[in-house]
């Protein structure tokens, strides 16, 4: 981490970096018209990456660190081309450029190209399902571990958000996981290989281009990191801090009646504003710091980081993940129907704390994935897809929270309460993301980044005030015990 303090993290013109500012995204979004990116078919199939995958900001996100301390001339997530450019075919896709004259989709029969496209999308969806389940379980587990008596930080979702941002920074900067020559060789035929050895910068650019077309990388960044972090929970905790309802673990044992951990002592409104600012500032600064620290770790451990072999990933991981991803999701659904703790002599605890969450998590992750594909390219300086899914997920979490805390009016019993908890932890938690959000803040021009970040938090909090505040200050919430 830089020694200049957290303030320096927001002014990254002072941060030493590892990439040249002109190359951070290799003009990542300057192209929109090429058909797709493919591998040689000697292993029985190729990756045929859909064009709209370039609108995933996890794939366009620049390195969190730079080599030159010079002022960033432009935002690298903003280097998008107008639709007119796409229509006139004036540009080439970053997902299919930078590696020489590889085979294009037109060199294959139509049915074969469609089969490659279907396989690539199937692998990507399977990875997203599998890693969204893992990411959700990691988030719930870390939240449980960090909510303990005397905890110095009372918003337990802070730690999953920071950890997910750390992993995202590592993945963005990493140059070893997909450095096996098989990945490069199957992107370009031997005839297009350079006659002279590539220097370090050219190798870095080539590797960066290749890894962003690999379904496993999309699963790790979009699936795991996106589901590990939760923007809706972050905004929910901001509102709870403002309303003096943020759950606080008990610091001392009580010999009297059971005390509700959500009970708080009335306080002056000024203290609530301070609590609100504390949650916002600590979360954003720590997550940005974690993103940069993850990139630094990737650089420091580069010589020790293993490389994933091309044929192992293509022949074993890709094919196995289709069974594993959909199988795990089906298993979660079956456990929700027949809970494993049903006959243990106590209420079915696991459905409310984990099982329902991992049933809904893949749906949230896939919703975020497709909304990002559809909307992120619409406004150059404002990632509309991430913003939309974050705000919609936040509004949905607020509505679900109100329903859960109004059970005497809406009914549903214990199972209904657990379903609502699972939708909040699973669907809303996986649909909204902080790791991608802070990566986008890194990639936008500084002024645009402040606007994007400020609007996201302000609109999210405004939605929560309208949705949750109307119930809290209108009829009061009820205590919830279905997950404890």
PDB file of C-alpha atoms in Angstrom, residues 330-430:
ATOM      1  CA  UNK A 330     -30.113 -28.065  -7.910  1.00  0.00           C
ATOM      2  CA  UNK A 331     -28.737 -29.445  -4.647  1.00  0.00           C
ATOM      3  CA  UNK A 332     -29.445 -26.135  -2.913  1.00  0.00           C
ATOM      4  CA  UNK A 333     -33.027 -26.198  -4.179  1.00  0.00           C
ATOM      5  CA  UNK A 334     -33.496 -29.740  -2.897  1.00  0.00           C
ATOM      6  CA  UNK A 335     -32.062 -28.805   0.514  1.00  0.00           C
ATOM      7  CA  UNK A 336     -34.478 -25.888   0.674  1.00  0.00           C
ATOM      8  CA  UNK A 337     -37.365 -28.295   0.072  1.00  0.00           C
ATOM      9  CA  UNK A 338     -36.051 -30.962   2.457  1.00  0.00           C
ATOM     10  CA  UNK A 339     -33.828 -29.156   5.017  1.00  0.00           C
ATOM     11  CA  UNK A 340     -30.986 -31.280   6.419  1.00  0.00           C
ATOM     12  CA  UNK A 341     -31.793 -30.146   9.982  1.00  0.00           C
ATOM     13  CA  UNK A 342     -35.525 -30.882   9.825  1.00  0.00           C
ATOM     14  CA  UNK A 343     -35.360 -33.807  12.259  1.00  0.00           C
ATOM     15  CA  UNK A 344     -32.746 -32.447  14.657  1.00  0.00           C
ATOM     16  CA  UNK A 345     -35.301 -31.417  17.290  1.00  0.00           C
ATOM     17  CA  UNK A 346     -35.049 -27.661  16.778  1.00  0.00           C
ATOM     18  CA  UNK A 347     -36.371 -25.145  14.216  1.00  0.00           C
ATOM     19  CA  UNK A 348     -34.973 -25.437  10.695  1.00  0.00           C
ATOM     20  CA  UNK A 349     -32.170 -22.931  11.135  1.00  0.00           C
ATOM     21  CA  UNK A 350     -30.070 -23.448   7.999  1.00  0.00           C
ATOM     22  CA  UNK A 351     -32.784 -22.564   5.519  1.00  0.00           C
ATOM     23  CA  UNK A 352     -32.937 -19.022   6.859  1.00  0.00           C
ATOM     24  CA  UNK A 353     -29.222 -18.466   7.266  1.00  0.00           C
ATOM     25  CA  UNK A 354     -27.761 -20.043   4.125  1.00  0.00           C
ATOM     26  CA  UNK A 355     -29.862 -22.439   2.028  1.00  0.00           C
ATOM     27  CA  UNK A 356     -32.461 -20.013   0.687  1.00  0.00           C
ATOM     28  CA  UNK A 357     -29.682 -17.500   0.046  1.00  0.00           C
ATOM     29  CA  UNK A 358     -27.754 -19.830  -2.264  1.00  0.00           C
ATOM     30  CA  UNK A 359     -30.983 -20.754  -4.053  1.00  0.00           C
ATOM     31  CA  UNK A 360     -31.560 -17.112  -5.025  1.00  0.00           C
ATOM     32  CA  UNK A 361     -27.907 -16.046  -5.448  1.00  0.00           C
ATOM     33  CA  UNK A 362     -27.402 -17.379  -9.020  1.00  0.00           C
ATOM     34  CA  UNK A 363     -30.523 -15.527 -10.164  1.00  0.00           C
ATOM     35  CA  UNK A 364     -29.149 -12.271  -8.777  1.00  0.00           C
ATOM     36  CA  UNK A 365     -25.718 -12.814 -10.291  1.00  0.00           C
ATOM     37  CA  UNK A 366     -27.137 -13.616 -13.725  1.00  0.00           C
ATOM     38  CA  UNK A 367     -29.429 -10.578 -13.528  1.00  0.00           C
ATOM     39  CA  UNK A 368     -26.413  -8.346 -12.840  1.00  0.00           C
ATOM     40  CA  UNK A 369     -24.451  -9.989 -15.648  1.00  0.00           C
ATOM     41  CA  UNK A 370     -27.107  -9.418 -18.308  1.00  0.00           C
ATOM     42  CA  UNK A 371     -28.097  -5.926 -17.132  1.00  0.00           C
ATOM     43  CA  UNK A 372     -24.425  -4.922 -17.335  1.00  0.00           C
ATOM     44  CA  UNK A 373     -24.167  -6.332 -20.843  1.00  0.00           C
ATOM     45  CA  UNK A 374     -27.250  -4.387 -21.914  1.00  0.00           C
ATOM     46  CA  UNK A 375     -26.633  -0.990 -20.292  1.00  0.00           C
ATOM     47  CA  UNK A 376     -22.982  -0.399 -19.388  1.00  0.00           C
ATOM     48  CA  UNK A 377     -22.093   0.907 -22.849  1.00  0.00           C
ATOM     49  CA  UNK A 378     -24.946   3.420 -23.040  1.00  0.00           C
ATOM     50  CA  UNK A 379     -23.193   6.295 -21.249  1.00  0.00           C
ATOM     51  CA  UNK A 380     -19.426   6.597 -21.573  1.00  0.00           C
ATOM     52  CA  UNK A 381     -18.777   8.336 -18.257  1.00  0.00           C
ATOM     53  CA  UNK A 382     -21.439   6.548 -16.174  1.00  0.00           C
ATOM     54  CA  UNK A 383     -21.687   2.721 -15.985  1.00  0.00           C
ATOM     55  CA  UNK A 384     -25.463   2.624 -16.286  1.00  0.00           C
ATOM     56  CA  UNK A 385     -25.782  -1.153 -15.995  1.00  0.00           C
ATOM     57  CA  UNK A 386     -24.005  -1.432 -12.644  1.00  0.00           C
ATOM     58  CA  UNK A 387     -25.825   1.659 -11.369  1.00  0.00           C
ATOM     59  CA  UNK A 388     -29.229   0.313 -12.412  1.00  0.00           C
ATOM     60  CA  UNK A 389     -28.833  -3.142 -10.877  1.00  0.00           C
ATOM     61  CA  UNK A 390     -27.352  -1.663  -7.687  1.00  0.00           C
ATOM     62  CA  UNK A 391     -30.252   0.747  -7.216  1.00  0.00           C
ATOM     63  CA  UNK A 392     -32.966  -1.758  -8.180  1.00  0.00           C
ATOM     64  CA  UNK A 393     -31.398  -4.360  -5.873  1.00  0.00           C
ATOM     65  CA  UNK A 394     -31.239  -1.799  -3.074  1.00  0.00           C
ATOM     66  CA  UNK A 395     -34.918  -0.895  -3.508  1.00  0.00           C
ATOM     67  CA  UNK A 396     -35.863  -4.579  -3.529  1.00  0.00           C
ATOM     68  CA  UNK A 397     -33.860  -5.205  -0.354  1.00  0.00           C
ATOM     69  CA  UNK A 398     -35.668  -2.347   1.363  1.00  0.00           C
ATOM     70  CA  UNK A 399     -39.068  -3.748   0.381  1.00  0.00           C
ATOM     71  CA  UNK A 400     -38.127  -7.247   1.517  1.00  0.00           C
ATOM     72  CA  UNK A 401     -36.835  -5.870   4.818  1.00  0.00           C
ATOM     73  CA  UNK A 402     -40.143  -4.074   5.393  1.00  0.00           C
ATOM     74  CA  UNK A 403     -42.137  -7.221   4.630  1.00  0.00           C
ATOM     75  CA  UNK A 404     -39.977  -9.287   6.975  1.00  0.00           C
ATOM     76  CA  UNK A 405     -40.381  -6.754   9.766  1.00  0.00           C
ATOM     77  CA  UNK A 406     -44.160  -6.581   9.264  1.00  0.00           C
ATOM     78  CA  UNK A 407     -44.917 -10.290   9.528  1.00  0.00           C
ATOM     79  CA  UNK A 408     -47.985  -9.862  11.719  1.00  0.00           C
ATOM     80  CA  UNK A 409     -49.598  -7.923   8.877  1.00  0.00           C
ATOM     81  CA  UNK A 410     -48.384  -9.847   5.822  1.00  0.00           C
ATOM     82  CA  UNK A 411     -48.265 -13.347   7.342  1.00  0.00           C
ATOM     83  CA  UNK A 412     -46.076 -16.147   5.975  1.00  0.00           C
ATOM     84  CA  UNK A 413     -44.873 -17.558   9.266  1.00  0.00           C
ATOM     85  CA  UNK A 414     -41.326 -18.751   9.879  1.00  0.00           C
ATOM     86  CA  UNK A 415     -40.788 -20.149   6.373  1.00  0.00           C
ATOM     87  CA  UNK A 416     -42.000 -16.933   4.768  1.00  0.00           C
ATOM     88  CA  UNK A 417     -39.619 -14.959   6.957  1.00  0.00           C
ATOM     89  CA  UNK A 418     -36.742 -17.239   5.963  1.00  0.00           C
ATOM     90  CA  UNK A 419     -37.577 -16.900   2.265  1.00  0.00           C
ATOM     91  CA  UNK A 420     -37.464 -13.119   2.591  1.00  0.00           C
ATOM     92  CA  UNK A 421     -34.096 -13.369   4.356  1.00  0.00           C
ATOM     93  CA  UNK A 422     -32.802 -15.641   1.615  1.00  0.00           C
ATOM     94  CA  UNK A 423     -33.897 -13.200  -1.086  1.00  0.00           C
ATOM     95  CA  UNK A 424     -32.123 -10.338   0.703  1.00  0.00           C
ATOM     96  CA  UNK A 425     -28.911 -12.274   1.328  1.00  0.00           C
ATOM     97  CA  UNK A 426     -29.000 -14.221  -1.934  1.00  0.00           C
ATOM     98  CA  UNK A 427     -30.720 -12.372  -4.760  1.00  0.00           C
ATOM     99  CA  UNK A 428     -30.113  -8.779  -3.623  1.00  0.00           C
ATOM    100  CA  UNK A 429     -26.665  -9.555  -2.246  1.00  0.00           C
ATOM    101  CA  UNK A 430     -25.493 -11.222  -5.462  1.00  0.00           C
TER     102      UNK A 430
END
